[in-house]
Coordinates of C-alpha atoms and ligand atoms in Angstrom, one line a residue:
M151 CA 0.2 -0.3 0.1
A152 CA 3.2 2.1 -0.3
D153 CA 2.2 3.5 -2.9
M154 CA -1.3 4.0 -2.3
R155 CA -2.4 7.9 -2.4
N156 CA -6.8 7.8 -3.9
I157 CA -9.0 6.2 -1.4
V158 CA -12.9 6.2 -2.4
I159 CA -15.3 4.5 -0.2
L160 CA -19.0 3.8 -0.5
T161 CA -20.7 2.8 2.3
G162 CA -24.7 1.2 2.8
A163 CA -27.0 0.1 5.0
G164 CA -24.3 -3.0 6.4
I165 CA -22.4 0.3 7.8
S166 CA -25.9 1.5 10.2
A167 CA -27.2 -1.1 10.7
E168 CA -25.2 -1.9 13.8
S169 CA -26.0 1.6 15.2
G170 CA -29.7 0.1 15.0
I171 CA -30.8 2.2 11.5
D172 CA -33.2 -0.5 9.7
T173 CA -34.1 -0.5 6.3
F174 CA -37.3 -2.8 6.7
R175 CA -36.0 -5.3 5.1
D176 CA -36.2 -7.2 8.3
A177 CA -40.1 -6.5 8.3
G178 CA -40.1 -7.9 4.9
G179 CA -39.9 -4.3 3.7
L180 CA -42.8 -3.1 5.2
W181 CA -44.2 0.3 7.0
E182 CA -47.4 -0.8 8.4
Q183 CA -48.7 -2.8 5.4
H184 CA -46.9 -0.4 2.7
K185 CA -44.2 -1.3 0.8
V186 CA -41.5 1.0 1.1
E187 CA -41.3 0.9 -2.8
D188 CA -44.5 2.8 -2.8
V189 CA -43.7 5.2 0.0
A190 CA -40.4 6.3 -1.8
T191 CA -41.6 7.5 -5.2
P192 CA -42.2 10.9 -6.6
E193 CA -45.5 9.0 -7.7
A194 CA -46.1 8.1 -4.5
F195 CA -45.7 11.7 -3.1
E196 CA -48.1 13.3 -6.2
R197 CA -51.0 10.5 -5.3
D198 CA -50.8 10.6 -1.4
P199 CA -48.3 13.4 -0.1
D200 CA -49.1 12.9 4.0
L201 CA -48.8 9.1 4.1
V202 CA -45.0 9.5 2.7
L203 CA -44.3 13.0 4.6
R204 CA -45.1 10.7 8.0
F205 CA -43.6 7.9 6.5
Y206 CA -40.2 10.8 6.5
D207 CA -41.2 13.0 9.4
M208 CA -41.3 9.3 11.2
R209 CA -37.6 8.4 10.1
R210 CA -36.6 11.9 10.2
E211 CA -37.3 12.0 13.6
A212 CA -35.5 8.1 14.7
I213 CA -32.6 8.5 13.0
Q214 CA -31.4 11.6 15.1
A215 CA -32.2 9.3 18.5
K216 CA -29.0 6.8 16.8
Q217 CA -25.6 7.3 17.5
P218 CA -22.5 6.8 14.9
N219 CA -20.8 3.1 15.5
A220 CA -17.3 2.4 15.3
A221 CA -17.2 1.5 12.0
H222 CA -18.2 5.3 11.3
E223 CA -15.6 6.8 14.1
A224 CA -13.3 4.7 12.1
L225 CA -13.8 6.2 8.7
A226 CA -13.6 9.6 10.3
K227 CA -10.6 8.7 11.7
L228 CA -9.3 7.8 8.4
D229 CA -10.8 11.3 6.9
A230 CA -8.7 13.6 9.7
A231 CA -5.1 11.3 9.1
W232 CA -5.1 10.9 5.2
D233 CA -4.2 13.1 3.5
G234 CA -4.4 11.4 0.1
G235 CA -7.2 12.2 -1.6
L236 CA -10.2 10.5 -0.4
L237 CA -13.8 10.8 -0.6
I238 CA -16.5 8.4 1.4
V239 CA -20.3 7.7 -1.1
T240 CA -23.0 7.1 1.0
Q241 CA -25.9 5.1 -0.2
N242 CA -27.7 6.4 3.5
V243 CA -29.8 9.2 4.1
D244 CA -28.9 9.1 7.6
D245 CA -26.2 11.4 9.0
L246 CA -23.6 8.6 11.1
H247 CA -20.5 9.5 9.1
E248 CA -21.0 13.6 9.8
R249 CA -21.6 13.1 13.6
A250 CA -18.9 10.7 13.5
G251 CA -16.4 13.6 12.2
A252 CA -15.8 12.2 8.8
S253 CA -16.8 15.8 6.3
R254 CA -15.3 14.5 3.0
V255 CA -18.7 12.7 2.6
L256 CA -20.8 12.3 -0.7
H257 CA -24.9 11.7 0.1
M258 CA -25.1 10.2 -3.4
H259 CA -28.9 9.2 -2.5
G260 CA -30.2 12.8 -0.5
T261 CA -30.2 13.3 3.5
H262 CA -33.4 12.9 5.7
L263 CA -31.8 15.8 7.2
N264 CA -32.2 18.2 4.7
A265 CA -35.3 19.7 3.5
W266 CA -36.0 20.7 -0.4
C267 CA -38.6 23.7 -2.0
T268 CA -39.7 22.5 -5.1
A269 CA -40.9 25.8 -6.0
C270 CA -37.4 27.9 -5.5
D271 CA -34.7 24.6 -5.5
M272 CA -33.7 25.7 -2.0
R273 CA -32.2 22.7 -0.2
A274 CA -31.4 23.6 3.5
K275 CA -30.8 21.8 6.7
W276 CA -34.2 20.5 8.3
T277 CA -34.8 18.3 11.3
G278 CA -38.5 19.0 12.2
P279 CA -42.1 17.9 10.4
M280 CA -43.1 18.5 6.8
L281 CA -46.5 17.1 7.6
D282 CA -48.1 20.3 8.7
R283 CA -46.2 21.9 5.5
P284 CA -43.8 24.4 6.8
A285 CA -43.4 27.1 4.5
C286 CA -40.2 27.6 2.6
P287 CA -37.4 29.8 4.4
E288 CA -36.6 31.9 1.2
C289 CA -39.3 31.6 -0.8
G290 CA -42.4 30.8 2.1
E291 CA -44.2 28.2 -0.6
R292 CA -45.6 25.7 1.0
A293 CA -43.3 23.1 -1.2
L294 CA -40.6 21.6 1.1
R295 CA -40.2 17.8 0.7
P296 CA -37.4 15.2 1.8
D297 CA -34.1 15.8 -0.1
V298 CA -34.2 12.2 -0.7
V299 CA -33.5 10.4 -3.9
W300 CA -36.6 7.9 -4.7
F301 CA -36.7 4.6 -6.7
G302 CA -37.0 6.2 -10.3
E303 CA -35.0 10.0 -9.6
M304 CA -31.5 10.1 -10.2
P305 CA -28.6 9.7 -7.8
Y306 CA -26.8 12.6 -6.6
E307 CA -23.1 13.2 -8.1
M308 CA -22.8 11.1 -10.7
D309 CA -20.1 12.4 -12.4
R310 CA -18.0 13.7 -9.5
I311 CA -18.4 10.2 -7.7
Y312 CA -17.0 8.8 -11.3
A313 CA -14.6 10.8 -11.4
S314 CA -13.4 10.0 -7.4
L315 CA -13.3 6.4 -8.8
R316 CA -10.9 7.0 -12.1
K317 CA -8.2 8.7 -9.8
A318 CA -8.7 6.2 -7.1
D319 CA -5.9 3.6 -6.2
L320 CA -8.1 1.6 -4.0
F321 CA -12.6 1.1 -4.0
V322 CA -13.6 0.3 -0.7
S323 CA -17.2 -1.0 -0.3
I324 CA -18.3 -1.2 3.0
G325 CA -22.1 -3.0 4.1
T326 CA -23.9 -3.5 0.9
S327 CA -24.8 -5.7 -1.5
G328 CA -22.9 -4.3 -4.7
A329 CA -25.3 -6.2 -6.4
V330 CA -27.5 -3.5 -7.1
Y331 CA -26.5 -0.6 -9.8
P332 CA -25.7 2.0 -10.0
A333 CA -23.0 1.1 -6.8
A334 CA -22.8 -1.7 -8.6
G335 CA -21.2 -0.1 -11.4
F336 CA -18.3 1.4 -9.1
V337 CA -16.7 -1.4 -8.5
Q338 CA -16.8 -2.7 -12.6
E339 CA -15.4 0.8 -13.2
A340 CA -12.5 0.8 -11.1
R341 CA -11.9 -2.7 -12.1
E342 CA -11.8 -1.7 -15.6
M343 CA -10.0 1.6 -14.5
R344 CA -7.4 -1.4 -12.4
V345 CA -8.1 0.4 -9.2
R346 CA -7.6 -2.2 -6.9
T347 CA -11.2 -3.2 -5.2
L348 CA -11.9 -4.6 -1.5
E349 CA -15.3 -5.0 -0.1
L350 CA -16.0 -5.5 4.0
N351 CA -20.0 -6.8 4.2
L352 CA -21.6 -8.9 6.9
E353 CA -21.5 -12.1 4.3
A354 CA -20.6 -13.1 1.4
S355 CA -22.4 -10.7 -1.5
M356 CA -23.7 -11.1 -4.9
G357 CA -21.3 -8.9 -5.6
S358 CA -18.3 -10.7 -4.1
R359 CA -17.4 -11.9 -7.5
W360 CA -16.0 -8.0 -8.7
F361 CA -14.1 -7.5 -5.8
H362 CA -10.0 -8.7 -5.7
E363 CA -10.4 -9.1 -1.8
S364 CA -13.6 -9.8 0.2
R365 CA -13.6 -10.3 4.0
H366 CA -16.6 -10.5 5.9
G367 CA -17.7 -10.0 9.4
P368 CA -19.7 -6.4 11.6
A369 CA -18.4 -3.0 10.5
T370 CA -17.6 -2.8 13.6
Q371 CA -15.3 -4.7 13.6
L372 CA -13.8 -5.2 10.0
V373 CA -14.0 -1.2 9.3
P374 CA -11.7 -0.2 12.1
Q375 CA -9.5 -3.2 11.6
W376 CA -8.9 -2.0 7.5
V377 CA -8.1 1.6 8.9
D378 CA -5.6 0.8 11.3
E379 CA -4.1 -1.0 8.5
V380 CA -4.4 1.9 6.4
L381 CA -2.6 4.6 8.9
G382 CA -0.2 1.5 10.0
G383 CA 0.7 0.7 6.8
Ligands
LIG136 ZN1 -38.7 27.5 -1.9

């Protein structure tokens, strides 16, 4: 690893699971008898905005009671200590990377703690409810929605992610199956650019075959171990 300079890390639900943030997969993907796919789409928001806003109000409140775990903390330590390039691309819409102290974080699926005004395009931190249709602090319209990427919408900043991957010496995927696009495309892009690839996941995933190396176990063990290797080597 002596000549390693630029690292791109992708994190998914598996890194936040040990902080108690569930993905609804445990409950068969259901929330109050609704499939999560049916409350996380632009069509659902058009059809039944109260349902969608209530769901996101609940999630926004829940994540604020959760705490970062040892895996988030290890990545924050890497971020602080690493002089080279680093980008933590997360699929998660919680803010646990930031609360652990990481700053080089890109939320490709947005964040629960942001509001987006569909009238004036304002985006701002938002910790309270939206169900009561609060006015946009910029334009006064009651047109706020969660600043999260719904099914069928484009993930954020894909150009920046691919540009970072092309410059990377190492791509690490943490707590994500690696089997779902566009994230699955990251490891393939990395391989084509002859970037070294490492997977840290609870179990072997459908995407494991794409990686040069795959380690299996809880993120709270694997991630601190790996960070110590990088910073010690
Ligand atoms: Zn506005």
